CSV table of C-alpha atoms and ligand atoms in Angstrom, one decimal:
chain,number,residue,atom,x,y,z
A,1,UNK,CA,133.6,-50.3,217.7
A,2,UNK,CA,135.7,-47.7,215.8
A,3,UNK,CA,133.6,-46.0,213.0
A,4,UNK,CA,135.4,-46.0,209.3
A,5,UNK,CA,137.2,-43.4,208.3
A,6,UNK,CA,135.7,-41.2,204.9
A,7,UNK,CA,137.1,-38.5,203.5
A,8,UNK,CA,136.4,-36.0,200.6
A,9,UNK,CA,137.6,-32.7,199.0
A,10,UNK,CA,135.9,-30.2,197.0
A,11,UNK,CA,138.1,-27.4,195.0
A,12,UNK,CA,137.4,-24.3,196.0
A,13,UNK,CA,137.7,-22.9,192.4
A,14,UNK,CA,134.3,-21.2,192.0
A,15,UNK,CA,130.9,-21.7,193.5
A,16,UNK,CA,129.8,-25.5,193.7
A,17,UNK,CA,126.8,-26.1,191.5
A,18,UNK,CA,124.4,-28.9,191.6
A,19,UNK,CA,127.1,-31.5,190.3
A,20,UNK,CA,128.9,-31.0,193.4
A,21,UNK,CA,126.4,-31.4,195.3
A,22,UNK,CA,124.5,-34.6,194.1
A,23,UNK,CA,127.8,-35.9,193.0
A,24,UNK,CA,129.7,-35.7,196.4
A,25,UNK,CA,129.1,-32.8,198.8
A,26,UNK,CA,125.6,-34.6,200.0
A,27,UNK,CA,126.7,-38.0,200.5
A,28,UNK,CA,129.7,-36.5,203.2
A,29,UNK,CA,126.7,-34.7,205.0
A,30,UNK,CA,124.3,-38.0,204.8
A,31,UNK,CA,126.7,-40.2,206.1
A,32,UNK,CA,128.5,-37.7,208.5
A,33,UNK,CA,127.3,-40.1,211.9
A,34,UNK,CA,127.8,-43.3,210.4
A,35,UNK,CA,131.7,-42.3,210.0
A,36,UNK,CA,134.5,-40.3,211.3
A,37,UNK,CA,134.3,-38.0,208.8
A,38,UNK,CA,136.6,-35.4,206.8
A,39,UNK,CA,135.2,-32.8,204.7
A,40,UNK,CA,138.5,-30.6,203.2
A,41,UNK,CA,138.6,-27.8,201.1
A,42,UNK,CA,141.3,-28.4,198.9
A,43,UNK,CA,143.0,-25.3,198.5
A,44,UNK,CA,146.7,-26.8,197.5
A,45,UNK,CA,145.1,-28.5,194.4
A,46,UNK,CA,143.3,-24.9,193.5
A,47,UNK,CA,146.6,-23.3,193.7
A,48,UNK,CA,147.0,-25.4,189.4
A,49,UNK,CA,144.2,-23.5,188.6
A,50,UNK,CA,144.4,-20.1,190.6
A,51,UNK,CA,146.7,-17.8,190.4
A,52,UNK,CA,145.1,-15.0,191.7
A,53,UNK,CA,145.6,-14.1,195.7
A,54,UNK,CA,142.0,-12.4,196.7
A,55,UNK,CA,140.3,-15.2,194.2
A,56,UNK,CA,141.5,-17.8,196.0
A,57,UNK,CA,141.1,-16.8,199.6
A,58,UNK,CA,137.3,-15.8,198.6
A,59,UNK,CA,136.3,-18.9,197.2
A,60,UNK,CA,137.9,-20.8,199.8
A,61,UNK,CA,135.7,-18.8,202.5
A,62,UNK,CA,132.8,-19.3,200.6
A,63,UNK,CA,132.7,-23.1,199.4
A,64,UNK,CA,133.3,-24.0,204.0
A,65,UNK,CA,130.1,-21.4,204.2
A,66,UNK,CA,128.8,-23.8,201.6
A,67,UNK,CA,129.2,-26.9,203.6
A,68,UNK,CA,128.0,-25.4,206.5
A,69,UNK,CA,125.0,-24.2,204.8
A,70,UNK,CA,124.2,-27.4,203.3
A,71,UNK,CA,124.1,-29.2,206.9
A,72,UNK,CA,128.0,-29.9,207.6
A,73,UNK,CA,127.6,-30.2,211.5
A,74,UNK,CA,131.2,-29.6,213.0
A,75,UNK,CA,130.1,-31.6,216.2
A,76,UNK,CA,130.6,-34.6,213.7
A,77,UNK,CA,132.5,-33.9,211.0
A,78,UNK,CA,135.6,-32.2,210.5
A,79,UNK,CA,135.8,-29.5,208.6
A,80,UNK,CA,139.1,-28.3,207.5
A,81,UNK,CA,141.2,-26.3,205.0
A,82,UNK,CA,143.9,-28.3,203.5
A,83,UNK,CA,146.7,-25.9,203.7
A,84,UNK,CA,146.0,-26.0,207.6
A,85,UNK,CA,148.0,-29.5,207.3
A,86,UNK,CA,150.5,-29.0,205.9
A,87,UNK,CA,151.9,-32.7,205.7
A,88,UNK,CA,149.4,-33.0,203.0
A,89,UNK,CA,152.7,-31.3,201.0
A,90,UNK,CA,155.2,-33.4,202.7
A,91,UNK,CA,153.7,-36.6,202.3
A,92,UNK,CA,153.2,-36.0,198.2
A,93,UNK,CA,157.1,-35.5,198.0
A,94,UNK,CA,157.8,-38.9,199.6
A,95,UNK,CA,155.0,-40.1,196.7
A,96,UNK,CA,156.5,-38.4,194.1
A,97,UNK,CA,159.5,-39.9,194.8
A,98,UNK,CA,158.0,-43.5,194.5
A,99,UNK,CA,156.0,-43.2,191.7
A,100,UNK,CA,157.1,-42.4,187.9
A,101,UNK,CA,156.1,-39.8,185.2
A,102,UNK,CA,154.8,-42.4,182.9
A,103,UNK,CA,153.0,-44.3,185.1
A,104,UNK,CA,151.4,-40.7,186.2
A,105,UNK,CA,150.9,-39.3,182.8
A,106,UNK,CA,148.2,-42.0,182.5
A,107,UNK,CA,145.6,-39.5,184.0
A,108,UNK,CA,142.9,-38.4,183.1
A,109,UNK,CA,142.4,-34.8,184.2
A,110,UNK,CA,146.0,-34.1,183.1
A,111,UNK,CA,145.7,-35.6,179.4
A,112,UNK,CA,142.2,-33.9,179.0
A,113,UNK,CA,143.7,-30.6,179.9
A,114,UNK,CA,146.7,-30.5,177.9
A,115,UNK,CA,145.0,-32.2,175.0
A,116,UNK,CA,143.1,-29.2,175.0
A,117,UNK,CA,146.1,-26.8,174.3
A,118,UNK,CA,146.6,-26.1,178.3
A,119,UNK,CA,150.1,-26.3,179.4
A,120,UNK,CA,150.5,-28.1,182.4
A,121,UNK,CA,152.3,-26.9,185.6
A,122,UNK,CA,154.0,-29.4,187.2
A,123,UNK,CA,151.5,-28.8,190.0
A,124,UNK,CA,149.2,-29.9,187.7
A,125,UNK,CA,150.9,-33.1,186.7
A,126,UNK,CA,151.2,-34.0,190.2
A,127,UNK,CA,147.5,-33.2,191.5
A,128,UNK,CA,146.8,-37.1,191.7
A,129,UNK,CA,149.8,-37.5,193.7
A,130,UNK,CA,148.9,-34.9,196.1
A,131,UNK,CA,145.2,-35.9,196.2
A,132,UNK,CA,146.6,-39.2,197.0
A,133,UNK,CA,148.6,-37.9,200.1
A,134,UNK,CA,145.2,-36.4,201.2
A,135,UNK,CA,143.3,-39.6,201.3
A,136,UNK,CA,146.2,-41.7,202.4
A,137,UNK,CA,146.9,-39.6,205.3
A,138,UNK,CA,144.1,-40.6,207.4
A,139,UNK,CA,143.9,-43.9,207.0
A,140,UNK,CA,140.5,-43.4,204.7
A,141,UNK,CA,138.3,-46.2,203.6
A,142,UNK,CA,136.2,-44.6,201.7
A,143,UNK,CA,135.7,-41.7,199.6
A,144,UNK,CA,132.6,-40.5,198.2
A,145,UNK,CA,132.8,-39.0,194.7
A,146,UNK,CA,131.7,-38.3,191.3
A,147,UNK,CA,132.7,-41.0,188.3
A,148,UNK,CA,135.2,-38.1,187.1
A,149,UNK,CA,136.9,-38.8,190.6
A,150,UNK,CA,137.2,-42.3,190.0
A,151,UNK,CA,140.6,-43.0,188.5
A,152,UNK,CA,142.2,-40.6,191.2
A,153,UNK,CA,141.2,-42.9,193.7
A,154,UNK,CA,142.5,-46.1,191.8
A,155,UNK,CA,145.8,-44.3,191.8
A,156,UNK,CA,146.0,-43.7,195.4
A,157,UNK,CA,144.8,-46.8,196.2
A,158,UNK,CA,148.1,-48.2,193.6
A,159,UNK,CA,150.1,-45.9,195.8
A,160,UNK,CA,149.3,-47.1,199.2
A,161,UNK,CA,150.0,-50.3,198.0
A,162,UNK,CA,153.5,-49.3,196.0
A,163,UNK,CA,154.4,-47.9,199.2
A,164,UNK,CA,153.3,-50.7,201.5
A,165,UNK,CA,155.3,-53.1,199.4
A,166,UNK,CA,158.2,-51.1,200.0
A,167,UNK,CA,158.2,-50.1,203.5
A,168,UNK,CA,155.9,-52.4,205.2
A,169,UNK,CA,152.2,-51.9,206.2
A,170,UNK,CA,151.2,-48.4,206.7
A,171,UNK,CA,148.3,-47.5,204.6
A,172,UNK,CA,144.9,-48.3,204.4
A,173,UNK,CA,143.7,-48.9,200.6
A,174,UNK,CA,140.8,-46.5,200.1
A,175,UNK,CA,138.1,-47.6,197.9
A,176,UNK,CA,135.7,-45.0,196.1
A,177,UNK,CA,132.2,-44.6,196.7
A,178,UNK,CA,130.4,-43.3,193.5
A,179,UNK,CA,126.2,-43.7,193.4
A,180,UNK,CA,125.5,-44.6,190.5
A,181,UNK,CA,122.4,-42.3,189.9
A,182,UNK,CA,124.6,-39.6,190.8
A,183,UNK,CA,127.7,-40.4,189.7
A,184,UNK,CA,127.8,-37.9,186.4
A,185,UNK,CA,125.4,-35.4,187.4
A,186,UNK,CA,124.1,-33.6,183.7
A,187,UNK,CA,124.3,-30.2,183.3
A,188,UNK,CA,121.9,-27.7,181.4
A,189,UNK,CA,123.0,-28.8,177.8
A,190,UNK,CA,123.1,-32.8,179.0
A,191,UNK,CA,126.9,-33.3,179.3
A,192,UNK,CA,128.5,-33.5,182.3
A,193,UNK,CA,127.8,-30.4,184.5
A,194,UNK,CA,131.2,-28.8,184.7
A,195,UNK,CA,132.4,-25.5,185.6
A,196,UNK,CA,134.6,-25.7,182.8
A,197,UNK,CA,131.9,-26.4,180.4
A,198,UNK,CA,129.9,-23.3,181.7
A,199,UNK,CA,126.8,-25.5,181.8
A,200,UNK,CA,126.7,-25.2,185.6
A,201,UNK,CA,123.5,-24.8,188.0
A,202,UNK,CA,125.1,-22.6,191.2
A,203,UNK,CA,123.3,-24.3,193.8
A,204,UNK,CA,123.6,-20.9,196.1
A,205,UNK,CA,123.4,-18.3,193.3
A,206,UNK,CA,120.7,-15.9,193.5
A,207,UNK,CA,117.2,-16.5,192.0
A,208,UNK,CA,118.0,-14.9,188.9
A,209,UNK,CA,121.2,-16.7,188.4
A,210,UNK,CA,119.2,-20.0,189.0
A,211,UNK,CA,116.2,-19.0,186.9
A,212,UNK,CA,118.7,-17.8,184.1
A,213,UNK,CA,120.6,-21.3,184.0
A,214,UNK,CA,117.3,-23.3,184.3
A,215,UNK,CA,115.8,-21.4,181.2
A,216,UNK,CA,119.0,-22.0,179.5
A,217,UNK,CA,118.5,-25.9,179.1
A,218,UNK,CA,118.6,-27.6,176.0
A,219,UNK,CA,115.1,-28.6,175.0
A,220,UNK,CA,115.5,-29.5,171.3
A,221,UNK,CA,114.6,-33.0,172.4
A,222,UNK,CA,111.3,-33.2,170.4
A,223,UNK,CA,109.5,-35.1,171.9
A,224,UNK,CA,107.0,-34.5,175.4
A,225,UNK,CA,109.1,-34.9,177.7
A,226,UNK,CA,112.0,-32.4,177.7
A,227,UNK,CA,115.3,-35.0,178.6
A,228,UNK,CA,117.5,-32.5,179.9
A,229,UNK,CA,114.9,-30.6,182.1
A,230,UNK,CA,113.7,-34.2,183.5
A,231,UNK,CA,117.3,-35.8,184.7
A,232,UNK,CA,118.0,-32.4,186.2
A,233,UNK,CA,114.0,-32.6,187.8
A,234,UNK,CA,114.5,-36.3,189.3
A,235,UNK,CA,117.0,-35.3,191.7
A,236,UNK,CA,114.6,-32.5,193.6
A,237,UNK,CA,111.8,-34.9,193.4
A,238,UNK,CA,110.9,-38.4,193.0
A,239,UNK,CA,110.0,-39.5,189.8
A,240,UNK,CA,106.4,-40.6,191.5
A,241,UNK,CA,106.3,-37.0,191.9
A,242,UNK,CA,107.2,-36.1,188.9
A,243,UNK,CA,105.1,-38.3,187.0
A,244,UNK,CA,101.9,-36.2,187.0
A,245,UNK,CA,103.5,-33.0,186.8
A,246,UNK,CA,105.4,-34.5,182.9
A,247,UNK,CA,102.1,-35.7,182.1
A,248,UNK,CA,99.8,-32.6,182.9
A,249,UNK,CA,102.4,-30.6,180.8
A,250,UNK,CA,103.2,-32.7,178.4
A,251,UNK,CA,105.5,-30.4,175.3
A,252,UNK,CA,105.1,-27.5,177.7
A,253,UNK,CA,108.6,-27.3,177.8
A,254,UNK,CA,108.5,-23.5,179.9
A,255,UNK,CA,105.9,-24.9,182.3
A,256,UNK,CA,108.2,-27.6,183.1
A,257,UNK,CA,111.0,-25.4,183.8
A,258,UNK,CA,109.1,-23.2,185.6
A,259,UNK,CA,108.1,-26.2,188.1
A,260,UNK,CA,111.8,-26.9,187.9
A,261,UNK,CA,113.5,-23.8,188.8
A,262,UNK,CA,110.0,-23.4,191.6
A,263,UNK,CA,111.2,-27.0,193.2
A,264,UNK,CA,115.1,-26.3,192.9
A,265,UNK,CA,114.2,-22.7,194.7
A,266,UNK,CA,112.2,-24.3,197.5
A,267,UNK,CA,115.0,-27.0,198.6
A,268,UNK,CA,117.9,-24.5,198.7
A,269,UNK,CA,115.6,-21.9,200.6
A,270,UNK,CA,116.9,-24.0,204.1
A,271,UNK,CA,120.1,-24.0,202.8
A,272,UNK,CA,120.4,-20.3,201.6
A,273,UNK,CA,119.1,-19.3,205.7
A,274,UNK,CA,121.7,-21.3,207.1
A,275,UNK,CA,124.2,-20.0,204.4
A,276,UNK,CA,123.1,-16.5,206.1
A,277,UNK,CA,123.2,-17.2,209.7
A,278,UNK,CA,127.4,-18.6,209.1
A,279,UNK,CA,128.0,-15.3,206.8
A,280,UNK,CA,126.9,-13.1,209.8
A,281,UNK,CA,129.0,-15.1,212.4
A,282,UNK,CA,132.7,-15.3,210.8
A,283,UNK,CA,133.7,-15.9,214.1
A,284,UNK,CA,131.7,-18.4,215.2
A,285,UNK,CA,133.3,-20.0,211.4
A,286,UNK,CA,136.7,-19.4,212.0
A,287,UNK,CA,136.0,-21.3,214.9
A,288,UNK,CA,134.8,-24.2,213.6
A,289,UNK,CA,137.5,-24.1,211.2
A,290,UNK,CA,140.4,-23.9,213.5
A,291,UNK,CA,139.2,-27.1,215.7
A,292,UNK,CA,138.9,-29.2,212.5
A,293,UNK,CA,142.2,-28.3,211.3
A,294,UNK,CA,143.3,-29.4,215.1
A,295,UNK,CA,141.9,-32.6,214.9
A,296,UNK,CA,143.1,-33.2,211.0
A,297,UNK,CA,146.5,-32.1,211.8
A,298,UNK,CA,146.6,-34.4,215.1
A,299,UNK,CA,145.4,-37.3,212.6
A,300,UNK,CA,147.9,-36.4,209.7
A,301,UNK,CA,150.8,-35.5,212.2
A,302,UNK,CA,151.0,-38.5,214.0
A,303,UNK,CA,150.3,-40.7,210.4
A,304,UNK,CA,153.8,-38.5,209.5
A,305,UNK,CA,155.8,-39.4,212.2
A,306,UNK,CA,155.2,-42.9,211.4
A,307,UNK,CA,156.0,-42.3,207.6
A,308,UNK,CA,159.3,-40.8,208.8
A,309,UNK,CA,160.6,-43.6,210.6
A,310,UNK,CA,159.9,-46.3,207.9
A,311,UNK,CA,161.6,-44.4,205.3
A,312,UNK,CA,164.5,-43.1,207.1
A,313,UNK,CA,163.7,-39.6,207.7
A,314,UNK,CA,163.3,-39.6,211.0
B,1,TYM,P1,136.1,-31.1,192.3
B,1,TYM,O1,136.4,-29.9,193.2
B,1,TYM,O2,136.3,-31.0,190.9
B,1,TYM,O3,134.6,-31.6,192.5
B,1,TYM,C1,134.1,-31.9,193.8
B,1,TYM,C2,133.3,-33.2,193.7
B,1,TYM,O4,132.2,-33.0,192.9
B,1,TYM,C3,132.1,-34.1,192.0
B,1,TYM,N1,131.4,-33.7,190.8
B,1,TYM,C4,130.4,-34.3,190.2
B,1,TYM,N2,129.7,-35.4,190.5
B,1,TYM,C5,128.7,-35.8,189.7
B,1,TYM,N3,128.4,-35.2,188.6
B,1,TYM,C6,129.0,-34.0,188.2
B,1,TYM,N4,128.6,-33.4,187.1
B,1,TYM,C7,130.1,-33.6,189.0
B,1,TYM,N5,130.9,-32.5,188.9
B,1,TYM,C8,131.8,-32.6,190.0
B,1,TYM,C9,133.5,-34.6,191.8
B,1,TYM,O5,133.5,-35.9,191.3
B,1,TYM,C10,134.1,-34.4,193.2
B,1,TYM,O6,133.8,-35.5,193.9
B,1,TYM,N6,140.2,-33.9,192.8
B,1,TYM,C11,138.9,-33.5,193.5
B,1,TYM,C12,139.2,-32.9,194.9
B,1,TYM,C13,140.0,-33.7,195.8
B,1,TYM,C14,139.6,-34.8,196.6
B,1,TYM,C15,140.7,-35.2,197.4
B,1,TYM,C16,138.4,-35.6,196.5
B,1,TYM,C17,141.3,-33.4,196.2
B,1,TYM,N7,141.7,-34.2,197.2
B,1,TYM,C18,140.6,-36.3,198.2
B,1,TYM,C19,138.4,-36.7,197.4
B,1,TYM,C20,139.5,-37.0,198.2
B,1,TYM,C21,138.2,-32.5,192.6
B,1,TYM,O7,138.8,-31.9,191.8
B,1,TYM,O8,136.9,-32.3,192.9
């Protein structure tokens, strides 16, 4: 039997921290033999945010050495860059063309941003439109992301359907996949951990940069257990495990971190030695690389050329 089709994209706008991870990175590596899977850097949609030319390409290079470090095994998934497709661009004009501006100004990321003083490019407007084209593409069933993701998805799932209704069956309506104890991973002040709230956890920076953002948590809870340090704690360890460690250190709030940032450094230790071995083989990546783009692009290609025909562009 055919295996479902998931697919998920991470920015490459900085290093991914411990949000990313939880949130969405791990579930595409846990479920990476149970379906065909597609793992995409999406470089397009960093493009609203970066402007710069050596920024870009570096973070790009590193986030695929992230994936590959975390356990991304190209014999089952594909890994891919999205500007190696390039009908990711051609397939969000046809959408763009289908949907309106108010129905689009309805989202999220784009309100939050401008509400915040941040004039939108119209690259920014359209990011929904342009994720939608990426899931849509390959006939995706599900996507595994954070909550924040979560309205993106509805909207290409409205899409597939708008379009569907207009040219006859051709997409598959994704659905998200969002775990719930996952789905809004805190950061180190208890909001959301956000690169854009600079309360990140880099999940490959060095020991100091760890150490320096685990020390950094907000602890002004009062009481003995530290909240902030503990939701962080329960997703390197089970809370069985962590129940003697709270109650031997009860108001220690610098022990507890301590046995934080130690538990954090021993599960990305693995991780950090497969980061290595990838960073010393670049051609061996570039590799890898190149066959998923072949296998998106002969995926999304053929999806095109049936897009074409049913709306008259072929
Ligand atoms: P991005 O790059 O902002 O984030 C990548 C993934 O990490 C999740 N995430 C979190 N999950 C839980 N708790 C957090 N604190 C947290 N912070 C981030 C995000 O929900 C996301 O799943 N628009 C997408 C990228 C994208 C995409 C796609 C995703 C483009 N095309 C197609 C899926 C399918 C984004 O900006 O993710």
């Amino acid at each position: 039997m055919a295996k479902k089709i998931l697919l998920s994209g991470i920015q490459p706008t900085g290093a991914p921290h411990v949000g990313n991870y939880f949130g969405m990175m791990k579930q595409v590596i846990d479920l990476q033999n149970e379906y065909e899977t597609y793992g995409m850097i999406v470089n397009y949609h960093a493009l609203t945010t970066i402007s710069n030319k050596t920024e870009l390409e570096e973070n790009t290079k590193n986030v695929v050495l992230d994936f590959l470090a975390i356990g991304a095994d190209p014999e089952k998934m594909i890994l891919f860059k999205q500007s190696d497709v390039p009908e990711h661009v051609e397939l969000t004009w046809i959408f763009n063309c289908l949907v309106t501006m108010p129905w689009l100004s309805r989202a999220h990321a784009f309100k939050d941003k401008t509400d915040k003083g941040i004039e939108a490019s119209v690259g920014l407007f359209d990011y929904p439109v342009l994720m939608a084209a990426d899931i849509l593409l390959y006939d995706t069933e599900v996507v595994p992301v954070g909550e924040d993701q979560r309205q993106h998805v509805e909207m290409a799932r409205e899409i597939a359907r708008k379009f569907n209704a207009n040219y006859g069956d051709t997409f598959a309506e994704p659905k998200e996949m969002i775990k719930a104890e996952v789905a809004i991973v805190p950061g180190t002040d208890g909001q959301k951990m956000s690169k854009s709230y600079g309360n990140t956890i880099p999940l490959f920076g060095t020991d100091e940069e760890i150490q320096k953002a685990v020390m950094s948590i907000v602890t002004d809870s009062g009481t003995d257990i530290p909240a902030n340090v503990y939701a962080i704690h329960k997703l390197f360890k089970t809370e069985a495990d962590l129940a003697p460690i709270y109650e031997e250190n009860k108001g220690k709030y610098k022990a507890l971190k301590d046995a934080l940032l130690a538990d954090i450094l021993a599960f990305v230790t693995p991780m950090r030695e497969r980061r290595e071995y990838y960073v010393n083989n670049p051609d061996l990546v570039a590799e890898i690389l190149r066959k998923g783009s072949e296998k998106a692009n002969a995926k999304a290609s053929a999806k095109m050329q049936d897009v074409r025909k049913k709306v008259g562009l072929d």
